[in-house]
Coordinates of C-alpha atoms and ligand atoms in Angstrom, one line a residue:
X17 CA 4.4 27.1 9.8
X18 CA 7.3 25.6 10.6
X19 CA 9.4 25.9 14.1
X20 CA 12.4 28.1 13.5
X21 CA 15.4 25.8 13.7
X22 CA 18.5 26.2 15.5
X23 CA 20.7 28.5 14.6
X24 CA 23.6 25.9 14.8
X25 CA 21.6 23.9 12.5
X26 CA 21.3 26.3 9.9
X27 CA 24.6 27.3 9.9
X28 CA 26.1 23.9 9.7
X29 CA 23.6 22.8 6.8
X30 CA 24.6 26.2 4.9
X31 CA 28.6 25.1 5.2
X32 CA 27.5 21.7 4.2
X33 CA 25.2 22.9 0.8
X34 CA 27.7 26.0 0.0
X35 CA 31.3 25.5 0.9
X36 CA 33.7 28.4 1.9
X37 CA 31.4 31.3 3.2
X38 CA 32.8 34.5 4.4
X39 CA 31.7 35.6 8.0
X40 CA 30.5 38.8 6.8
X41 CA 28.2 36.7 4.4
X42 CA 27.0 34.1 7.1
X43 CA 25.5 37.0 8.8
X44 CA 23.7 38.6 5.7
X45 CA 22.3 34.8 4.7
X46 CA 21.2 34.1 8.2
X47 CA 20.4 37.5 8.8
X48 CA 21.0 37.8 12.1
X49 CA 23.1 40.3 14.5
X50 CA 27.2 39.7 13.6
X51 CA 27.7 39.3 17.6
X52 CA 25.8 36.5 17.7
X53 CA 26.9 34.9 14.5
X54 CA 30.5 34.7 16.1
X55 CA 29.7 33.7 19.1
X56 CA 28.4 30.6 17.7
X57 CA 31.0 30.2 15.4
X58 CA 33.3 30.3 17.9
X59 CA 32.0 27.8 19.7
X60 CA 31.7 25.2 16.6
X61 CA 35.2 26.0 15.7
X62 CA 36.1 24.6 19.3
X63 CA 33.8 21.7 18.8
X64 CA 35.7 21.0 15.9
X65 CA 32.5 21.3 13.2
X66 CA 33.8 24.5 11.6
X67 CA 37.3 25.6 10.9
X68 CA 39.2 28.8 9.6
X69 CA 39.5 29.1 5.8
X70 CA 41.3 32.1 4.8
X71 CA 40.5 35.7 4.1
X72 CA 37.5 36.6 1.9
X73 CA 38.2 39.1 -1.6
X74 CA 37.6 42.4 0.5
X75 CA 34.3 43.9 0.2
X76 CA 35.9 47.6 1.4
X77 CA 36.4 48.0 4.5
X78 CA 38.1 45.3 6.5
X79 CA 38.7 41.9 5.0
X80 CA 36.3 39.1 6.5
X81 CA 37.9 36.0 7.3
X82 CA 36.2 32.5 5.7
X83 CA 34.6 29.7 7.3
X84 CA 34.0 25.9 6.1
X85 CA 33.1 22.8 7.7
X86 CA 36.0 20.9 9.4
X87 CA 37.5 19.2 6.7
X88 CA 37.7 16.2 8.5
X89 CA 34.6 15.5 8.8
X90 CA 33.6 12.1 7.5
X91 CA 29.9 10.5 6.9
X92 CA 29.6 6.9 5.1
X93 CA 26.8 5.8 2.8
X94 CA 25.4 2.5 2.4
X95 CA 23.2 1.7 -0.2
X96 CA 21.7 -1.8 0.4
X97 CA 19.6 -3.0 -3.2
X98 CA 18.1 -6.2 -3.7
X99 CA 21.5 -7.2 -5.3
X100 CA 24.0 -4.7 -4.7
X101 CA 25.5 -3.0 -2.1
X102 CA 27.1 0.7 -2.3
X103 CA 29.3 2.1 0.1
X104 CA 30.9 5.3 -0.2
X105 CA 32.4 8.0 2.4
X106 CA 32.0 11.8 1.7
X107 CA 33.6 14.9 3.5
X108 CA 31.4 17.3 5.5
X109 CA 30.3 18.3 2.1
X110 CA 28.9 15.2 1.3
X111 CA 31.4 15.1 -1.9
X112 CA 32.1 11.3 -2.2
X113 CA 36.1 10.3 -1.6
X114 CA 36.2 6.8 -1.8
X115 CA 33.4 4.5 -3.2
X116 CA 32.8 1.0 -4.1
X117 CA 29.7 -0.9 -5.4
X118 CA 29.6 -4.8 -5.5
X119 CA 26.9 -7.3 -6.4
X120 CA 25.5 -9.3 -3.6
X121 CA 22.4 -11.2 -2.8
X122 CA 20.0 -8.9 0.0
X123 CA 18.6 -12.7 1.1
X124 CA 22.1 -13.4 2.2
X125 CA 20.9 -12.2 5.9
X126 CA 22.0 -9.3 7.9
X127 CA 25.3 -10.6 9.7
X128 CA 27.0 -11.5 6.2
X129 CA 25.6 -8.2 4.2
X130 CA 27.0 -5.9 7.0
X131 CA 30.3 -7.9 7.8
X132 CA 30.6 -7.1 4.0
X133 CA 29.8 -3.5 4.4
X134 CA 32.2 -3.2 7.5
X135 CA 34.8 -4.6 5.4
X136 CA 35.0 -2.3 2.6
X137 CA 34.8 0.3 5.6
X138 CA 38.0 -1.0 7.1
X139 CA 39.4 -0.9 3.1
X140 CA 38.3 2.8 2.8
X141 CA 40.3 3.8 6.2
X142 CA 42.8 2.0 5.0
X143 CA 43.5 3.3 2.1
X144 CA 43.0 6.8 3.7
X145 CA 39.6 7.9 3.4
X146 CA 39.2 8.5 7.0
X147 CA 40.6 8.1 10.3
X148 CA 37.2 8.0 12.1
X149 CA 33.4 8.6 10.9
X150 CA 31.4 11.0 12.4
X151 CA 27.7 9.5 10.9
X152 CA 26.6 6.5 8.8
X153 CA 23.6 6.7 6.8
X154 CA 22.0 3.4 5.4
X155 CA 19.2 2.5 3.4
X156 CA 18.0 -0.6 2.8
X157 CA 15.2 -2.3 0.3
X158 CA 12.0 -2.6 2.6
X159 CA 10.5 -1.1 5.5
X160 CA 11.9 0.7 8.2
X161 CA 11.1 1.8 11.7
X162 CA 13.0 4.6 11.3
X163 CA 12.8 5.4 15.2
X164 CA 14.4 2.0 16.2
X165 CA 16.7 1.4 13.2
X166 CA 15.2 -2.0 11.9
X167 CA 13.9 -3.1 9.0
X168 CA 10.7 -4.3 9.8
X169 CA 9.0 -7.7 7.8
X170 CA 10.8 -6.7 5.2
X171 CA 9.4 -9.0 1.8
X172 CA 12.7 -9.4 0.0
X173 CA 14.9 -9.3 3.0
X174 CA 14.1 -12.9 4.7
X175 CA 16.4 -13.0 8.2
X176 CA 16.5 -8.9 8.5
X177 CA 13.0 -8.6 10.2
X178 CA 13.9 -6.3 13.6
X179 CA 17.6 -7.2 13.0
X180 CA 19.4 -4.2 14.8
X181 CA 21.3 -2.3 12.0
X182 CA 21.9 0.9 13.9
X183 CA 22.7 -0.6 17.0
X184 CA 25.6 -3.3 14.8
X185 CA 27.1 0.0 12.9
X186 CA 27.0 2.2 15.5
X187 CA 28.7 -0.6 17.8
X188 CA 31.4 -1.4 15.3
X189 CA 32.2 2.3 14.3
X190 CA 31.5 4.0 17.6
X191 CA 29.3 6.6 15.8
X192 CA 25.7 7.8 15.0
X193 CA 24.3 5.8 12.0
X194 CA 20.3 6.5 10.8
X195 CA 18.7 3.5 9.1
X196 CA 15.7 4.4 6.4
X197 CA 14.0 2.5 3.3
X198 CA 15.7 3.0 0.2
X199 CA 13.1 5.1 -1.7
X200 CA 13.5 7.8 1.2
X201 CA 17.1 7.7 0.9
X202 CA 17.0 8.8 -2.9
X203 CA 14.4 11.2 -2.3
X204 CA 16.5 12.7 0.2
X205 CA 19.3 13.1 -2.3
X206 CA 17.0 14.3 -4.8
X207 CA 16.2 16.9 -2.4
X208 CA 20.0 17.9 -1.6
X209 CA 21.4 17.6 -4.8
X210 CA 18.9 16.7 -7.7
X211 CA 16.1 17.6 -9.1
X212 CA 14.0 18.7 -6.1
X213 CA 16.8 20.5 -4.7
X214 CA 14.7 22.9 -2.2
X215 CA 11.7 21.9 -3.1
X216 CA 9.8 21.4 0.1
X217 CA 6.8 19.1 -1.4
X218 CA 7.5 16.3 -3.8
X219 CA 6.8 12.7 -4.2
X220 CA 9.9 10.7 -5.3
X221 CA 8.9 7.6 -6.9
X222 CA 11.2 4.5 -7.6
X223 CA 10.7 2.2 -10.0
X224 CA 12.7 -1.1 -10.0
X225 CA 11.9 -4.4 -8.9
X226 CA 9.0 -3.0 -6.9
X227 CA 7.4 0.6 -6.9
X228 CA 7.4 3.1 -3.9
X229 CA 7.4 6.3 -3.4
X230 CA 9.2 8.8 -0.9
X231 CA 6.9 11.9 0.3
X232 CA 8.3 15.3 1.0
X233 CA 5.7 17.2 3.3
X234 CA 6.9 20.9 4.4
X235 CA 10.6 20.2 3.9
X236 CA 10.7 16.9 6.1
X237 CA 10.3 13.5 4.9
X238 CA 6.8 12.0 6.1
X239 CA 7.4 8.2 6.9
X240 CA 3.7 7.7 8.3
X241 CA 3.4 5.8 12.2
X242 CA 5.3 2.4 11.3
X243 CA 7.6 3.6 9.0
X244 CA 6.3 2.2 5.9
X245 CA 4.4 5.5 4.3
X246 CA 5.1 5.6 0.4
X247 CA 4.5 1.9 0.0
X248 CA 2.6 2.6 -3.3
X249 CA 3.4 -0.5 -4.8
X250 CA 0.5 -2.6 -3.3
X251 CA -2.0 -0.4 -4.0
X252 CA -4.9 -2.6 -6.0
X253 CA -4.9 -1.2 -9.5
X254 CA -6.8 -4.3 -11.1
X255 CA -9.3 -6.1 -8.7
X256 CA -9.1 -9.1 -11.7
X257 CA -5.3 -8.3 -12.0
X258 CA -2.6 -11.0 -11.2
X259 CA -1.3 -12.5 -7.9
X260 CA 1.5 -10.3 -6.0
X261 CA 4.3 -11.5 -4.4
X262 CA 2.5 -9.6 -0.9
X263 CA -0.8 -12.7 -1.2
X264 CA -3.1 -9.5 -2.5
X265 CA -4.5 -9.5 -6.1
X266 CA -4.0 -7.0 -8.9
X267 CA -1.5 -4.9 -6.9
X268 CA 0.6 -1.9 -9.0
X269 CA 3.6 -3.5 -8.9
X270 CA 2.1 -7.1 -9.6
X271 CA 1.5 -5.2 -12.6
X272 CA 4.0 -2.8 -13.6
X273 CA 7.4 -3.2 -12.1
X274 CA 11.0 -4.8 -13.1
X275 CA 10.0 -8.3 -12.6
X276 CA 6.3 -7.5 -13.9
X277 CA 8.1 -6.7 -17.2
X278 CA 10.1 -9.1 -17.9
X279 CA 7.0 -11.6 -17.3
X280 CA 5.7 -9.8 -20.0
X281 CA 8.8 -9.7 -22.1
X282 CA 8.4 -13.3 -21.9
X283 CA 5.4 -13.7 -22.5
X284 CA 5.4 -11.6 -26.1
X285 CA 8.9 -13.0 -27.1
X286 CA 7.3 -16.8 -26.6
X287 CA 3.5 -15.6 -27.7
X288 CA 5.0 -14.0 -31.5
X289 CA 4.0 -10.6 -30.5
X290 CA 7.3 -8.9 -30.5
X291 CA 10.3 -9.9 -33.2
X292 CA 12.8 -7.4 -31.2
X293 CA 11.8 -9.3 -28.0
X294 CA 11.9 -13.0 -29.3
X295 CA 15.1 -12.1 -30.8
X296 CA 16.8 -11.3 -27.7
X297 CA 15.4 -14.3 -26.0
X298 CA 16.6 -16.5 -28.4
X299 CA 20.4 -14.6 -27.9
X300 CA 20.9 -14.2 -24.3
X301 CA 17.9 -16.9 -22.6
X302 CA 16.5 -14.4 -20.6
X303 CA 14.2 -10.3 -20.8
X304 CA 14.2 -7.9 -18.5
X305 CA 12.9 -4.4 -18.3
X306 CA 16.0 -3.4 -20.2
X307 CA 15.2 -5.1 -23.2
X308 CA 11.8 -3.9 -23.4
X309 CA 13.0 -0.6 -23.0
X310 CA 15.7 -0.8 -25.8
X311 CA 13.0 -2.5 -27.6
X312 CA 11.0 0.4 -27.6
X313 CA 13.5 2.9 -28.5
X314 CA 13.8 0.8 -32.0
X315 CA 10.0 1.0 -32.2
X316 CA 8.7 -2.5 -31.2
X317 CA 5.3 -1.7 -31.4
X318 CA 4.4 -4.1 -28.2
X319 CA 7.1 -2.8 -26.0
X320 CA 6.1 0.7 -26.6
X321 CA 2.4 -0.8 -24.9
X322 CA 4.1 -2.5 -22.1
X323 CA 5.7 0.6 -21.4
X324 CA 2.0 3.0 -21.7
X325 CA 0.2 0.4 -20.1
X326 CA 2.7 0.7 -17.0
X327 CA 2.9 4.4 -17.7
X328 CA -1.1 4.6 -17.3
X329 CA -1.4 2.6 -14.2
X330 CA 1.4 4.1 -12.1
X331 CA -0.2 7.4 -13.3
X332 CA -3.5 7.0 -12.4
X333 CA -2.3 6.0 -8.6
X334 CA 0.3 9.3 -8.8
X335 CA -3.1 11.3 -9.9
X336 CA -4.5 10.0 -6.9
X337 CA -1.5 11.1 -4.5
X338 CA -1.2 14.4 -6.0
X339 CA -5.0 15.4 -5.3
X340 CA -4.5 14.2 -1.7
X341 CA -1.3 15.6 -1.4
X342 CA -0.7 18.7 -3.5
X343 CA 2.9 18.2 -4.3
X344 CA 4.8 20.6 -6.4
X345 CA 7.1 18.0 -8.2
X346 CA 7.1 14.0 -8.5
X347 CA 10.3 12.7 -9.9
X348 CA 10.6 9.1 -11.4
X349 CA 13.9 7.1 -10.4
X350 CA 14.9 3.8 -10.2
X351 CA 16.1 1.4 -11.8
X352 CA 13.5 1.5 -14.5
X353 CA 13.5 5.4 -15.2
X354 CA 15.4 4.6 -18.1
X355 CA 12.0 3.8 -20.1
X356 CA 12.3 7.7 -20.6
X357 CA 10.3 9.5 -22.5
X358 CA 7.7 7.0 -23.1
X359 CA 6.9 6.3 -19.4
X360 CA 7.1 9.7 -18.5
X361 CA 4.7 11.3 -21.1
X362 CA 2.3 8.5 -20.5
X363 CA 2.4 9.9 -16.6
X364 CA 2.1 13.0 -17.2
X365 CA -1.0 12.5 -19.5
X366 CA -2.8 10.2 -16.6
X367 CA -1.7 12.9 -14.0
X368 CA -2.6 16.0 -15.7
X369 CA -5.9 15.1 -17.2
X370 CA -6.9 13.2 -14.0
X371 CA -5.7 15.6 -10.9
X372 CA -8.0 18.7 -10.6
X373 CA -6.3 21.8 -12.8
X374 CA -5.3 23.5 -9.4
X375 CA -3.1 20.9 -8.6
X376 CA -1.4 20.3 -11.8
X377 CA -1.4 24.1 -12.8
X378 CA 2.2 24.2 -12.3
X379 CA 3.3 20.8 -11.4
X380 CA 6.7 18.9 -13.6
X381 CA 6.7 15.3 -13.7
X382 CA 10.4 14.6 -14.3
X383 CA 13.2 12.1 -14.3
X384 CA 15.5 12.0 -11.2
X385 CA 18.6 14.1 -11.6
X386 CA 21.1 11.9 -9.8
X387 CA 20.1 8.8 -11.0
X388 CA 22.0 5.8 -9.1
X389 CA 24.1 8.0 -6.9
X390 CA 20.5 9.4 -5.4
X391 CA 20.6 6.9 -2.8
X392 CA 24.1 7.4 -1.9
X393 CA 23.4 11.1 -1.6
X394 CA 20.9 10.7 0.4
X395 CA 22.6 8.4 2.7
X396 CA 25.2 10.7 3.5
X397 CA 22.8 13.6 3.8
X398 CA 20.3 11.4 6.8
X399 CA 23.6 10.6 8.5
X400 CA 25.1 13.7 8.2
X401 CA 22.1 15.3 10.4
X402 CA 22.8 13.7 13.6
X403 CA 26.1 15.2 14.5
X404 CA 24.5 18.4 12.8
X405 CA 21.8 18.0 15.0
X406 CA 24.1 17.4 18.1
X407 CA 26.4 20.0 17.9
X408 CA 24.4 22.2 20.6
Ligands
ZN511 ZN1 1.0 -6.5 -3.4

């Protein structure tokens, strides 16, 4: 079972997931005594978290006056991918009111990434977006240690390794910021406004350049002792597969992934085995996922196996997870979740005839409902906790 939380917590995350709430109603949804309720509203209202909203449609009787989160409140969301940063800053609500995405190159280095990301800070304040933040939330493409906010050996990231990201944003904007791994961050938007919204077990798997996979256990994210649970994408699949970029052999991802695919696009276009393929090649130079997936949709016979073959493998590690794990959804995002239907009924064909029938009785395998603002989401959600968290 889980420890009761705060009651400030609650309250503040209900404000945060449902707007304008009556008093009257705070105390039915929370159910507890009305005294007690005010009290503690009183107190966030002079901690500036909460503020005064009106009077509710009367419910006979005397009118109950309304309560939202300070409308002031500001949380930004960084989004770092291998090649593009996201930036966005969202009310208390975590509705976005200024965003901007740009392409960029992660193995730029730390110091030039985030004097990037500062800046388009300093352009959101000054074209109004804020006056000051109240959390950051950042998510970044490799490993975390999530308790000392640094990316940790990071493959794709070369200079980032233990580079102090929390301690640089939380210097430069004099507030709380939470680093995490990208894959988390989307699962955590998935969880506050997609798919798994409420769902308190769920895998979230992303796949893009690489493969990985966020894990809801019992409502909290489970990150493992360093940081780097979920890391799905090295697990062997093919002990006679090919080399992965991590010096193993015949990892998932070595085999089924953005760059895995466009290998193989390659490979077919060049080999004669795909018209649709060899086409594009000869137009634009260069395959990527993309291509094989609009490939597919026109019926490229060998596009629609790239895709099963990828469909199969990521599924048979999922069916794995799911009888260690008992999860009650997965949801596929990314990048690549755009090879729809085919990738996903592949899945669901591995996971359901491999997982034992308890397990999969009632378990959906579907695509994420955000899409590419998951990770922003989820961003502002992890920052958006720590001032929640402090307001005791
Ligand atoms: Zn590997």
């Amino acid at each position: 079972m889980r420890i009761a939380e705060p009651l400030h917590l609650r309250l503040l995350r209900l404000l945060r997931d449902q707007g304008t709430v009556s008093r009257a109603e705070l105390a039915d949804r929370l159910e507890i005594p009305r005294p007690r309720l005010l009290a503690e509203l009183e107190r966030l209202v002079g901690a500036g978290y909460i503020a005064e909203a009106g009077m509710a449609a009367s419910r006979g009787g005397r009118r109950s006056t309304l309560v939202e989160l300070n409308p002031n409140l500001r949380f930004a969301a960084v989004d770092l991918g291998a090649s593009s940063v996201d930036v966005e800053v969202t009310n208390g609500r975590l509705e976005p009111i200024s965003a901007y995405t740009e392409s960029t190159d992660i193995r730029s280095g730390p110091k030039v990434i985030l004097h990037r990301v500062n800046e388009l800070l300093a352009k959101a304040k000054a074209d109004g977006a804020y006056e000051r933040l109240d959390a950051i939330g950042i998510g970044v493409p490799g490993p975390v240690s999530f308790r000392d906010g640094v990316p940790v050996s990071p493959p794709i990231m070369p200079g980032w390794d233990r580079f102090p990201v929390r301690e640089l944003l939380t210097r430069e904007h004099g507030c709380p910021a939470v680093v995490d791994n990208d894959v988390n961050i989307m699962a955590i938007g998935e969880r506050h406004g997609g798919v798994a919204h409420s769902v308190d077990d769920f895998l979230f798997v992303k796949i893009g350049t690489g493969i990985g996979c966020g894990i809801y256990l019992s409502g909290e994210v489970y990150r493992g002792t360093d940081g780097c649970a979920g890391d799905i994408g090295h697990i062997q699949v093919d002990s006679h597969g090919p080399m992965c970029s991590c010096g193993n052999v015949g990892c998932l991802e070595a085999l089924f992934s953005g760059a895995a695919l466009a290998k193989d696009a390659a490979l077919a276009a060049r080999g004669g085995t795909s018209p649709a393929l060899a086409e594009r090649l000869a137009a634009k130079g260069t395959l990527t996922a993309r291509d094989v997936a609009e490939a597919a949709s026109e019926g490229d016979v060998t596009c629609i196996r790239l895709i099963r073959d990828g469909g199969r493998r990521l599924g048979g590690v999922l069916a794995g997870l799911v009888s260690f794990a008992n999860p009650s959804m997965i949801v596929i995002g990314g990048g690549l979740a755009h090879l729809g239907h085919i990738l996903l009924a592949e899945i669901r064909s591995v996971v359901y005839r491999r997982s034992l029938p308890l397990a999969t009785g009632n378990l959906p395998v579907v695509l994420s409902g955000l899409g590419p603002r998951a990770g922003g989401t989820g961003a502002a959600a992890l920052g958006s906790a720590v001032p929640f968290e402090q307001a005791c």
